[in-house]
Short mmCIF file of C-alpha atoms in Angstrom, two decimals:
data_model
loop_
_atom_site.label_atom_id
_atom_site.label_comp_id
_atom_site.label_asym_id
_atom_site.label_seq_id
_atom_site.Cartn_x
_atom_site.Cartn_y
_atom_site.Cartn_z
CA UNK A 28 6.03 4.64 -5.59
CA UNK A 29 8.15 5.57 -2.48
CA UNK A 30 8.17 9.78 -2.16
CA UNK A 31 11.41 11.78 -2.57
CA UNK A 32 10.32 12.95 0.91
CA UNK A 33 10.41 9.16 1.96
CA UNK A 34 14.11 9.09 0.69
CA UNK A 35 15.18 12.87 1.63
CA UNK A 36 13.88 12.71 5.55
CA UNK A 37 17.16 10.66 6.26
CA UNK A 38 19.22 12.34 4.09
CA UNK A 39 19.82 13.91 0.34
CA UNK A 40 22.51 13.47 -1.98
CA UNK A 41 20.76 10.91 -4.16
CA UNK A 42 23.50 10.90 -6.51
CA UNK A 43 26.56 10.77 -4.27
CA UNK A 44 25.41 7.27 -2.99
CA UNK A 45 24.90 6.14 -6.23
CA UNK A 46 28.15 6.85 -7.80
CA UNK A 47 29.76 4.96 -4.89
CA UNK A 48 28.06 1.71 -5.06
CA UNK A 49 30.34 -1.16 -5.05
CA UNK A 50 30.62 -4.63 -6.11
CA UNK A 51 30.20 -6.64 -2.93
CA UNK A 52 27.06 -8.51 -4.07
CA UNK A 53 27.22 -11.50 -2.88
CA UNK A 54 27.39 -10.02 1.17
CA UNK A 55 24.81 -7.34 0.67
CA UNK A 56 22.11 -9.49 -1.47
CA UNK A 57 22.12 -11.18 2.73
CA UNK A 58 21.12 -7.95 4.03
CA UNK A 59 19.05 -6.08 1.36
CA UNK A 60 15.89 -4.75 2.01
CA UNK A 61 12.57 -7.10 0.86
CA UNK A 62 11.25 -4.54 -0.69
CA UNK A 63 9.57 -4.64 -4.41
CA UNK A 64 11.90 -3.12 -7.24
CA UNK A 65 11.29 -2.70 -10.70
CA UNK A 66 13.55 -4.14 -13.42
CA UNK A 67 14.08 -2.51 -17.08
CA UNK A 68 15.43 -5.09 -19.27
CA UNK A 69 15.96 -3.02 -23.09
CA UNK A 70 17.40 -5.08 -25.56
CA UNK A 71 17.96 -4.41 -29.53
CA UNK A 72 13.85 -5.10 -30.59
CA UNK A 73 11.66 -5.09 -27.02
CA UNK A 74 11.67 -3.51 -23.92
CA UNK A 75 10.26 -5.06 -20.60
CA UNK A 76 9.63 -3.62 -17.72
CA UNK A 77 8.61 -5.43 -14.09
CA UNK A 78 7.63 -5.26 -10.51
CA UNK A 79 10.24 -8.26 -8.55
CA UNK A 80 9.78 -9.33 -4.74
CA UNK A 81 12.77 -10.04 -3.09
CA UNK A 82 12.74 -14.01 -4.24
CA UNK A 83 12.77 -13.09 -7.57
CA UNK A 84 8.80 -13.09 -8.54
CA UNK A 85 7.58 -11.09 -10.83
CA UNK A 86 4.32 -9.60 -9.24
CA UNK A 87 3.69 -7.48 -12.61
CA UNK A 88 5.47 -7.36 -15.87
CA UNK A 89 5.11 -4.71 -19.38
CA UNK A 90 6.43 -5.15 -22.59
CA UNK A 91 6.91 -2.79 -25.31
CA UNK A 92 8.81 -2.18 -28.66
CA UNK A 93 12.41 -0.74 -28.39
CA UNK A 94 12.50 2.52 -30.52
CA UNK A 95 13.96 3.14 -33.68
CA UNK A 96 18.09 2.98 -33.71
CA UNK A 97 17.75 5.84 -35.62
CA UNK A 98 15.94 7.84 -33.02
CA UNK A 99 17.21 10.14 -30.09
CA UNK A 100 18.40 8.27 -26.66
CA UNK A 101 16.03 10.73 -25.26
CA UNK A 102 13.05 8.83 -26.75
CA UNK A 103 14.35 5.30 -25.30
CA UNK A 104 14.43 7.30 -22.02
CA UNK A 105 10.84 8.39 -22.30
CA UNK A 106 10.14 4.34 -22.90
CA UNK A 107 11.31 3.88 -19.93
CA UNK A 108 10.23 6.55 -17.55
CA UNK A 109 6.67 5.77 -18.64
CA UNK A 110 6.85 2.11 -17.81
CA UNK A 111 8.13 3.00 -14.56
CA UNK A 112 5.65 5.32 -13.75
CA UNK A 113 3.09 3.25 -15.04
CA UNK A 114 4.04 0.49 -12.81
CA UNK A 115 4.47 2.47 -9.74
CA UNK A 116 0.75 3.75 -9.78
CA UNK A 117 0.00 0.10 -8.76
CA UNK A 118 2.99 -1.05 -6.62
CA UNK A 119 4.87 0.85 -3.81
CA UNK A 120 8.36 1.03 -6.15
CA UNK A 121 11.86 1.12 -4.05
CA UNK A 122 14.49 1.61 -6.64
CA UNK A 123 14.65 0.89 -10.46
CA UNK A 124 17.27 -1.36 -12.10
CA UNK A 125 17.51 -1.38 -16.03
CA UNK A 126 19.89 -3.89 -17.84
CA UNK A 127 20.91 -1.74 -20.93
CA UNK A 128 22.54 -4.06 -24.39
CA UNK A 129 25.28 -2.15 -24.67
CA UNK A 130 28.76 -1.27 -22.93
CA UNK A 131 28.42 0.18 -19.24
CA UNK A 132 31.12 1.79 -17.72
CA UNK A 133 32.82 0.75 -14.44
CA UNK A 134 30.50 3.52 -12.49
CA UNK A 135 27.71 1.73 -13.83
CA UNK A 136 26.14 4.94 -14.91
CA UNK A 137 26.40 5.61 -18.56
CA UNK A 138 26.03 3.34 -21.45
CA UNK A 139 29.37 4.00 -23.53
CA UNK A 140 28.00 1.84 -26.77
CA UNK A 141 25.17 0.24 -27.77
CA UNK A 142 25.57 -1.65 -31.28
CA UNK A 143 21.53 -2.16 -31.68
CA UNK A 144 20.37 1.42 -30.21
CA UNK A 145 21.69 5.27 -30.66
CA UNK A 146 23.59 5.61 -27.20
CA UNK A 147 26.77 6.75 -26.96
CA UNK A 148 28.46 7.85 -23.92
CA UNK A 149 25.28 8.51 -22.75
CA UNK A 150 24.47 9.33 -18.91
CA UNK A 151 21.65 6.82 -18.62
CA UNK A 152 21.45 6.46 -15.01
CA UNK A 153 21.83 10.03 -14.39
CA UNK A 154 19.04 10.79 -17.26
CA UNK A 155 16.20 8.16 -15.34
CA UNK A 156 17.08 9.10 -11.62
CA UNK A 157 16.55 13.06 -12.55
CA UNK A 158 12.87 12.09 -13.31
CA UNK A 159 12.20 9.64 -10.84
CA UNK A 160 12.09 9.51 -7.42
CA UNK A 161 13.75 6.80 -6.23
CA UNK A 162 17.34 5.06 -6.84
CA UNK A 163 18.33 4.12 -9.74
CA UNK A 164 20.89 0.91 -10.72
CA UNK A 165 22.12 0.57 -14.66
CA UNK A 166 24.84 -2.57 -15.80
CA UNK A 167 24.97 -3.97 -19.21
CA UNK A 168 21.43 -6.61 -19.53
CA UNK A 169 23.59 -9.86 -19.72
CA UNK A 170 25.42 -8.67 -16.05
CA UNK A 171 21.76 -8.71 -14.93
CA UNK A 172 20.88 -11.97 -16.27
CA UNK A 173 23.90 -13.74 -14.86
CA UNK A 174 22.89 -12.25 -11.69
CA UNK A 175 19.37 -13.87 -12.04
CA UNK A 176 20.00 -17.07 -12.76
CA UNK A 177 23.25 -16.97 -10.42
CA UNK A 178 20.61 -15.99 -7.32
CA UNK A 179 17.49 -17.81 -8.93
CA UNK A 180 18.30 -20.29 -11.76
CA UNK A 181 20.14 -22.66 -13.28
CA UNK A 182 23.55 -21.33 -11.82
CA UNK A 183 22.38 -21.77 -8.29
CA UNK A 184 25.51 -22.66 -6.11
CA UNK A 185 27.72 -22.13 -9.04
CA UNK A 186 31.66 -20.26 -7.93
CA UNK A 187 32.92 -19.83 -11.06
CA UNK A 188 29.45 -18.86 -13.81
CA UNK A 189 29.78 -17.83 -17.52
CA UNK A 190 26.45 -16.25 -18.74
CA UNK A 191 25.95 -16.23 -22.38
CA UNK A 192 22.51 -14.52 -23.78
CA UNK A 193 21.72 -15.30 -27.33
CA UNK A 194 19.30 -12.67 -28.44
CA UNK A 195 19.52 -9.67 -31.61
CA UNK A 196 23.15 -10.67 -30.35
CA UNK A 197 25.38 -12.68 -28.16
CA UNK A 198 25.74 -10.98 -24.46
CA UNK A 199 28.17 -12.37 -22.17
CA UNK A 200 28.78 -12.13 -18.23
CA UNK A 201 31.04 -13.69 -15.82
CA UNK A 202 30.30 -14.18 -12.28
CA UNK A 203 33.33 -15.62 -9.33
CA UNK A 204 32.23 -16.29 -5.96
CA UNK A 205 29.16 -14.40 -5.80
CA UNK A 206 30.59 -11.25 -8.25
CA UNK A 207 29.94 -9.57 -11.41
CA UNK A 208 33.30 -9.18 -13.20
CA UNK A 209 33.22 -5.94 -15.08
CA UNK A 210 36.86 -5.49 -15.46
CA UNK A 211 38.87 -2.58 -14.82
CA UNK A 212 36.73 -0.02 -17.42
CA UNK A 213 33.24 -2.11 -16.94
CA UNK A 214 33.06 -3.73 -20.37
CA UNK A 215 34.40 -7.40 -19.42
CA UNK A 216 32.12 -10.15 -21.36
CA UNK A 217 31.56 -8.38 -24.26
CA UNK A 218 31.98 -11.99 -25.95
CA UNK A 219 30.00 -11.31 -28.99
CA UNK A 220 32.10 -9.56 -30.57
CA UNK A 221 34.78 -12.09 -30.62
CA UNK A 222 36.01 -12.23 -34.29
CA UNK A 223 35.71 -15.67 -35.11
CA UNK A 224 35.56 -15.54 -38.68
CA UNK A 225 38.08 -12.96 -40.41
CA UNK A 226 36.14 -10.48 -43.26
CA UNK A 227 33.16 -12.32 -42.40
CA UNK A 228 29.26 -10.69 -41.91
CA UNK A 229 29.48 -7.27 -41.43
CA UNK A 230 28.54 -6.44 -37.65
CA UNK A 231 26.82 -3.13 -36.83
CA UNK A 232 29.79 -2.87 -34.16
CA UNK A 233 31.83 -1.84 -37.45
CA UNK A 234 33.69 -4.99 -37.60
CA UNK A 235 33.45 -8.21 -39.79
CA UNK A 236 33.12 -11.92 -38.62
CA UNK A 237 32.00 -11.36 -35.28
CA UNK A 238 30.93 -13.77 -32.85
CA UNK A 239 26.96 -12.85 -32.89
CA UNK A 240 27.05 -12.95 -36.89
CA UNK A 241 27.11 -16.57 -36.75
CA UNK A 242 25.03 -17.35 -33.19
CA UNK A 243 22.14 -15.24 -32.61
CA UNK A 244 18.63 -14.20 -33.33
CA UNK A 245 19.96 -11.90 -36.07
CA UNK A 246 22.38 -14.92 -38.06
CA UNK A 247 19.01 -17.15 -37.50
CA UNK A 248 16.69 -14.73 -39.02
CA UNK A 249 19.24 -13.59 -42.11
CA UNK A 250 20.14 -17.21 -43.59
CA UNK A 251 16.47 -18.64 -42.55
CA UNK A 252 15.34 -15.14 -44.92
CA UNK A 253 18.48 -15.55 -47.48
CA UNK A 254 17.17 -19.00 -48.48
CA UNK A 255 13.91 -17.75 -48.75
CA UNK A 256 14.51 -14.97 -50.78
CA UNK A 257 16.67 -17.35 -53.41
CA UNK A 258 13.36 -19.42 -53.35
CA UNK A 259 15.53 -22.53 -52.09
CA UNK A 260 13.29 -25.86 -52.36
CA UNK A 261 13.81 -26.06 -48.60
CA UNK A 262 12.20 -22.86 -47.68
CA UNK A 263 8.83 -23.48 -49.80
CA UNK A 264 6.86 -24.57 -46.43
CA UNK A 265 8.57 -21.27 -44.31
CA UNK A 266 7.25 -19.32 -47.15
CA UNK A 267 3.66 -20.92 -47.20
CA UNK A 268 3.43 -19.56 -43.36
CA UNK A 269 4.58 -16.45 -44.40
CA UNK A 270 2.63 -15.95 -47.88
CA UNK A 271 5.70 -15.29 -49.85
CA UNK A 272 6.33 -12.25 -47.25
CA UNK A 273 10.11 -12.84 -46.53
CA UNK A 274 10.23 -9.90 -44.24
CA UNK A 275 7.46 -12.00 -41.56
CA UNK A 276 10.34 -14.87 -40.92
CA UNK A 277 10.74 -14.35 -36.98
CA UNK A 278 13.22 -16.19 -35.05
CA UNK A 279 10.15 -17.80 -33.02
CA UNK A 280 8.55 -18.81 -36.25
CA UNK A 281 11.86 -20.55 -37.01
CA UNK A 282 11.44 -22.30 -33.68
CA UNK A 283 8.11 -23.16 -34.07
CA UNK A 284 8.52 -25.06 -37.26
CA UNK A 285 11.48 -26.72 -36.43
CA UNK A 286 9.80 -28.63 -33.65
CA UNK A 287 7.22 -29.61 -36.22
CA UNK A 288 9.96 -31.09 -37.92
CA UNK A 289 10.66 -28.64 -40.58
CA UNK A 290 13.85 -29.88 -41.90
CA UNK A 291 15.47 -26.57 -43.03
CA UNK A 292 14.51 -25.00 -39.53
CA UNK A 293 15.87 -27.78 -37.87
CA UNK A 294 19.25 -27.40 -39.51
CA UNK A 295 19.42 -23.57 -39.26
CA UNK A 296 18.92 -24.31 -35.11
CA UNK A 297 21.61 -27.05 -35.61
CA UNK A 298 24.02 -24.20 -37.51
CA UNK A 299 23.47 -21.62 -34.54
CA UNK A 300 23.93 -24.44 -31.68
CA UNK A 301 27.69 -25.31 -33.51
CA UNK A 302 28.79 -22.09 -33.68
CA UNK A 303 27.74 -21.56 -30.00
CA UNK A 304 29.69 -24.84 -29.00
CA UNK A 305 32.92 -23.35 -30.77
CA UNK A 306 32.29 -20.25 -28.98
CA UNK A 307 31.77 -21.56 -25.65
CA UNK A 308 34.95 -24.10 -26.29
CA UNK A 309 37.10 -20.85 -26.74
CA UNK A 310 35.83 -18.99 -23.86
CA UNK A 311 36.70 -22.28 -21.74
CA UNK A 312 40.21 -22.18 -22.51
CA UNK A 313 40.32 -18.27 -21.43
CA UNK A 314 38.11 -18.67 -18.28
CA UNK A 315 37.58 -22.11 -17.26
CA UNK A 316 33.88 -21.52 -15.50
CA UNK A 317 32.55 -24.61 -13.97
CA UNK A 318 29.08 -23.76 -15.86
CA UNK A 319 27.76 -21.91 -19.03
CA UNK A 320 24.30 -20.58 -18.57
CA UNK A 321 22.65 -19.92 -22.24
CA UNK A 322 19.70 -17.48 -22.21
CA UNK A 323 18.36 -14.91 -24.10
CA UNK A 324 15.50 -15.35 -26.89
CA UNK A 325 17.02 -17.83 -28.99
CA UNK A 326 17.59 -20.37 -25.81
CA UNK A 327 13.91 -20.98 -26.20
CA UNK A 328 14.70 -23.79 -28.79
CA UNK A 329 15.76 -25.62 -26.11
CA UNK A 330 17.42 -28.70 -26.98
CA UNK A 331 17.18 -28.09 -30.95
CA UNK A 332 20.46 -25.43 -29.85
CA UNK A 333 22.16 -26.70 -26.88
CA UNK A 334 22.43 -30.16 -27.97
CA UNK A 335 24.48 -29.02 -31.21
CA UNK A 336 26.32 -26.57 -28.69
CA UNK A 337 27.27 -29.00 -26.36
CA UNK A 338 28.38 -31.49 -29.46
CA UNK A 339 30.79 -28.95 -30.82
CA UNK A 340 31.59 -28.19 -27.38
CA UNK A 341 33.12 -31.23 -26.46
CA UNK A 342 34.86 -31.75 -30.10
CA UNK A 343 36.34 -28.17 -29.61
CA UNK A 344 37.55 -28.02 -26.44
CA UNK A 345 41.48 -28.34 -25.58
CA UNK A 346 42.70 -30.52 -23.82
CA UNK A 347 39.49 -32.89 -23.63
CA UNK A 348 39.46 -35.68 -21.69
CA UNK A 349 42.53 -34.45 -19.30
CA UNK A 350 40.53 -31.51 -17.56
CA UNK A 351 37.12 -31.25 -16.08
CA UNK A 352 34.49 -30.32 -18.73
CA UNK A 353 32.11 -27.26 -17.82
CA UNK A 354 28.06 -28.05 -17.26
CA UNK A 355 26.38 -26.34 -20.06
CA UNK A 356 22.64 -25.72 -19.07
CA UNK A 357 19.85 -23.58 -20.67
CA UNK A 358 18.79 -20.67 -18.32
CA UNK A 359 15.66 -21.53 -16.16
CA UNK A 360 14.41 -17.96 -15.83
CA UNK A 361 13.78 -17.69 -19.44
CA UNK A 362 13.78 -13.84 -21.15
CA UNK A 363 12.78 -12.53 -18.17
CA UNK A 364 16.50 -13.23 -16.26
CA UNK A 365 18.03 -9.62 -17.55
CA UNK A 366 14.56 -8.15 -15.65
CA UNK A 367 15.21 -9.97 -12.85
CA UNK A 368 18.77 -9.26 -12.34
CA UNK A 369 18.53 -5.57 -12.69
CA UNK A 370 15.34 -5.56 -9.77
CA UNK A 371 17.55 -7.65 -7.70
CA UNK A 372 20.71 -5.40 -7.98
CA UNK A 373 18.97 -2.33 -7.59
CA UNK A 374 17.25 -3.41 -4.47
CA UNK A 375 21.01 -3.61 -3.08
CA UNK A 376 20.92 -0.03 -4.34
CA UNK A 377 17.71 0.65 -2.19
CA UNK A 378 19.57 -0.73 1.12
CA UNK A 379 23.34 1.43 0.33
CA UNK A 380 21.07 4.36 -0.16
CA UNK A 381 19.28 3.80 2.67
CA UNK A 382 22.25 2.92 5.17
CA UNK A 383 23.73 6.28 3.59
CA UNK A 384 21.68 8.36 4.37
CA UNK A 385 20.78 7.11 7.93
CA UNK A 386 24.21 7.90 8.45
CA UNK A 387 23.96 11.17 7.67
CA UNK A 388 21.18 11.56 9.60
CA UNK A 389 22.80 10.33 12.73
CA UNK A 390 25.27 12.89 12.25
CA UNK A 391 23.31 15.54 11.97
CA UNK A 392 21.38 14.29 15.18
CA UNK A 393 25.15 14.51 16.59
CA UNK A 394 25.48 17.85 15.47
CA UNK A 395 22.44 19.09 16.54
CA UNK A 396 23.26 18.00 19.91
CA UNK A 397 26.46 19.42 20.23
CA UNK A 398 25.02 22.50 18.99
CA UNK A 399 22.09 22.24 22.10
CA UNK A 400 24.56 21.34 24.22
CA UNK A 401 26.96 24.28 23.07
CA UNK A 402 23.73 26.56 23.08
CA UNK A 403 22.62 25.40 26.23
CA UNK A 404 25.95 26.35 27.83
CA UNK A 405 26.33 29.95 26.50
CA UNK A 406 23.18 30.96 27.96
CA UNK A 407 23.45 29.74 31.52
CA UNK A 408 26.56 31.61 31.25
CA UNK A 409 25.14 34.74 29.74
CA UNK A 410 22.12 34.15 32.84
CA UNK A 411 24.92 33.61 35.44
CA UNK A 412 26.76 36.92 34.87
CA UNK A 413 23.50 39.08 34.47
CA UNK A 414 22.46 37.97 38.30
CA UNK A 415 25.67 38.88 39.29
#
């Protein structure tokens, strides 16, 4: 890992530069330095961690369990830390990225709410960069997987990009001509959370019929566990691969069997993919992207949910057949995208910090040298007037 002294010799004020990073991606991503940058991707059940060139490779990657909800942010902070650390003992690290599931303000520096972990209004950015050494970058994890795929994947050459991440929830991100749009208090694409079904599921946002009750790892998991719990005829072969252990139904488990044909699995993918369609129609008629990239965990069912999505796409959306239809296409970068993102951004961090502080250093060099010059002056005075 780069040295504070590697940072500080061209300057201090670490978190000045941060707070006034902008939102000019698309021109600085150009000019950024190719330098490696770690990526912190912490979602509602895992937390990865990994080393990304500057063409989006990942050169080294960790994985660990998110902590507890019930648990202090402080302990989530120590998750990360050490992953950094532990990474940087191998790689020369520039700056550090993490894409946090949660609400990040416009500042991108504290997570305002987090519906899967304890955070709230809680100085994240400022919390890592005090015990690391090098810059540090935080946006909401489906900004950073947007970003990904927008630079690497499947929204390549895309001007107008809707990112939806299915995962414990639904994360959303919108991207015009090369930018993240965070809207005015940095919560924009918070799409999950769309009430789409009045006094539905309770969400653990507080409200009821939300978006993510219906599409998401979580509403896969519950009514794939509901129907096993009620000992449906259906479930009897998910419960043979469990042995009767309801709690051992995983999402990927779900996925698994349905491409072996399970029939109940199969449909449970099928209910998930039509409530993403409806979704996806609604957000079309609000936003009208040319694309919606679908990522996240859940995405890695592949056609089993984006064929139903794009079904009840096309059945939902107004005005069919007189307007252009958006491409719907499953990210390419897989769950790693939020990871990528947040190494990419951050290494635009690296370069303003940089630029910054060689800045300042030139001015000091300007000082300086008015001072010599100012110094210089005084004394051949002071020498002139003693020889007279």
């Amino acid at each position: 890992m780069s040295t504070y002294r590697d940072f500080a010799h061209r300057g201090s004020a670490r978190a000045t530069v941060l707070k006034t990073v902008g939102t000019k991606e698309r021109r600085s991503h150009l000019t950024a330095p190719r330098v490696p940058t770690v990526g912190i991707d912490i979602g509602g059940t895992k937390v990865m961690a990994g080393v990304v060139d500057a063409d989006g490779n990942i050169l080294e990657q960790l994985r660990t369990e998110t902590p507890d909800k019930s648990k202090s942010p402080k302990v989530v902070e120590d998750t990360i830390v050490e992953l950094v650390l532990d990474l940087s003992d191998r790689h020369d690290v520039h700056a550090v990225g993490i894409g946090a599931a949660g609400w990040v303000d416009a500042d991108r520096s504290k997570v305002l709410f987090a519906p899967h972990l304890a955070w709230r209004d809680e100085p994240l950015r400022d919390a890592i960069a005090s015990r690391l050494v090098v810059p540090v970058m935080v946006d909401n994890d489906a900004n950073t997987a947007a970003w990904a795929e927008w630079r690497f994947g499947a929204g390549r050459g895309e001007d107008h990009l809707v990112m939806i991440t299915l995962g414990t929830g639904i994360g959303g991100a919108i991207l015009e001509d090369g930018q993240v749009k965070r809207g005015k208090y940095g919560v924009a694409g918070e799409f999950g959370h769309m009430q789409v079904v009045p006094s539905g599921h309770r969400c653990p946002c507080g409200n009821r019929g939300c978006w993510e009750q219906y599409s998401s790892g979580n509403a896969l998991v519950r009514e794939a566990r509901e129907l096993a719990a009620a000992d449906s005829p259906v479930a009897h072969y998910l419960l043979d691969r469990v042995k009767g252990n309801v709690s051992d139904i995983t999402g990927p488990l779900i996925t698994e069997l349905a491409r072996e044909g399970d029939a109940m699995c199969i449909e449970l993918l099928q209910d998930i993919g039509q409530w993403l369609g409806i979704g996806i129609a609604n957000l079309a008629a609000a936003l009208d992207p040319s694309c919606f990239v679908i990522g996240g965990g859940v995405s890695a069912a592949d056609d089993l949910l984006i064929n139903p999505a794009r079904d009840a796409f096309k059945r939902h959306l107004t005005g069919r057949g007189y307007r252009p239809e958006a491409r719907i296409a499953k990210a390419q970068l897989g769950p790693e995208a939020g990871m990528v993102g947040a190494a990419d951004l951050a290494r635009l961090v690296a370069r303003r910090f940089r630029r910054a502080n060689r800045r300042r250093v030139e001015r000091y060099e300007r000082y300086a040298q008015i001072y010599d010059q100012a110094a210089s002056t005084i004394r051949n005075t002071r020498s002139t007037r003693t020889a007279d």
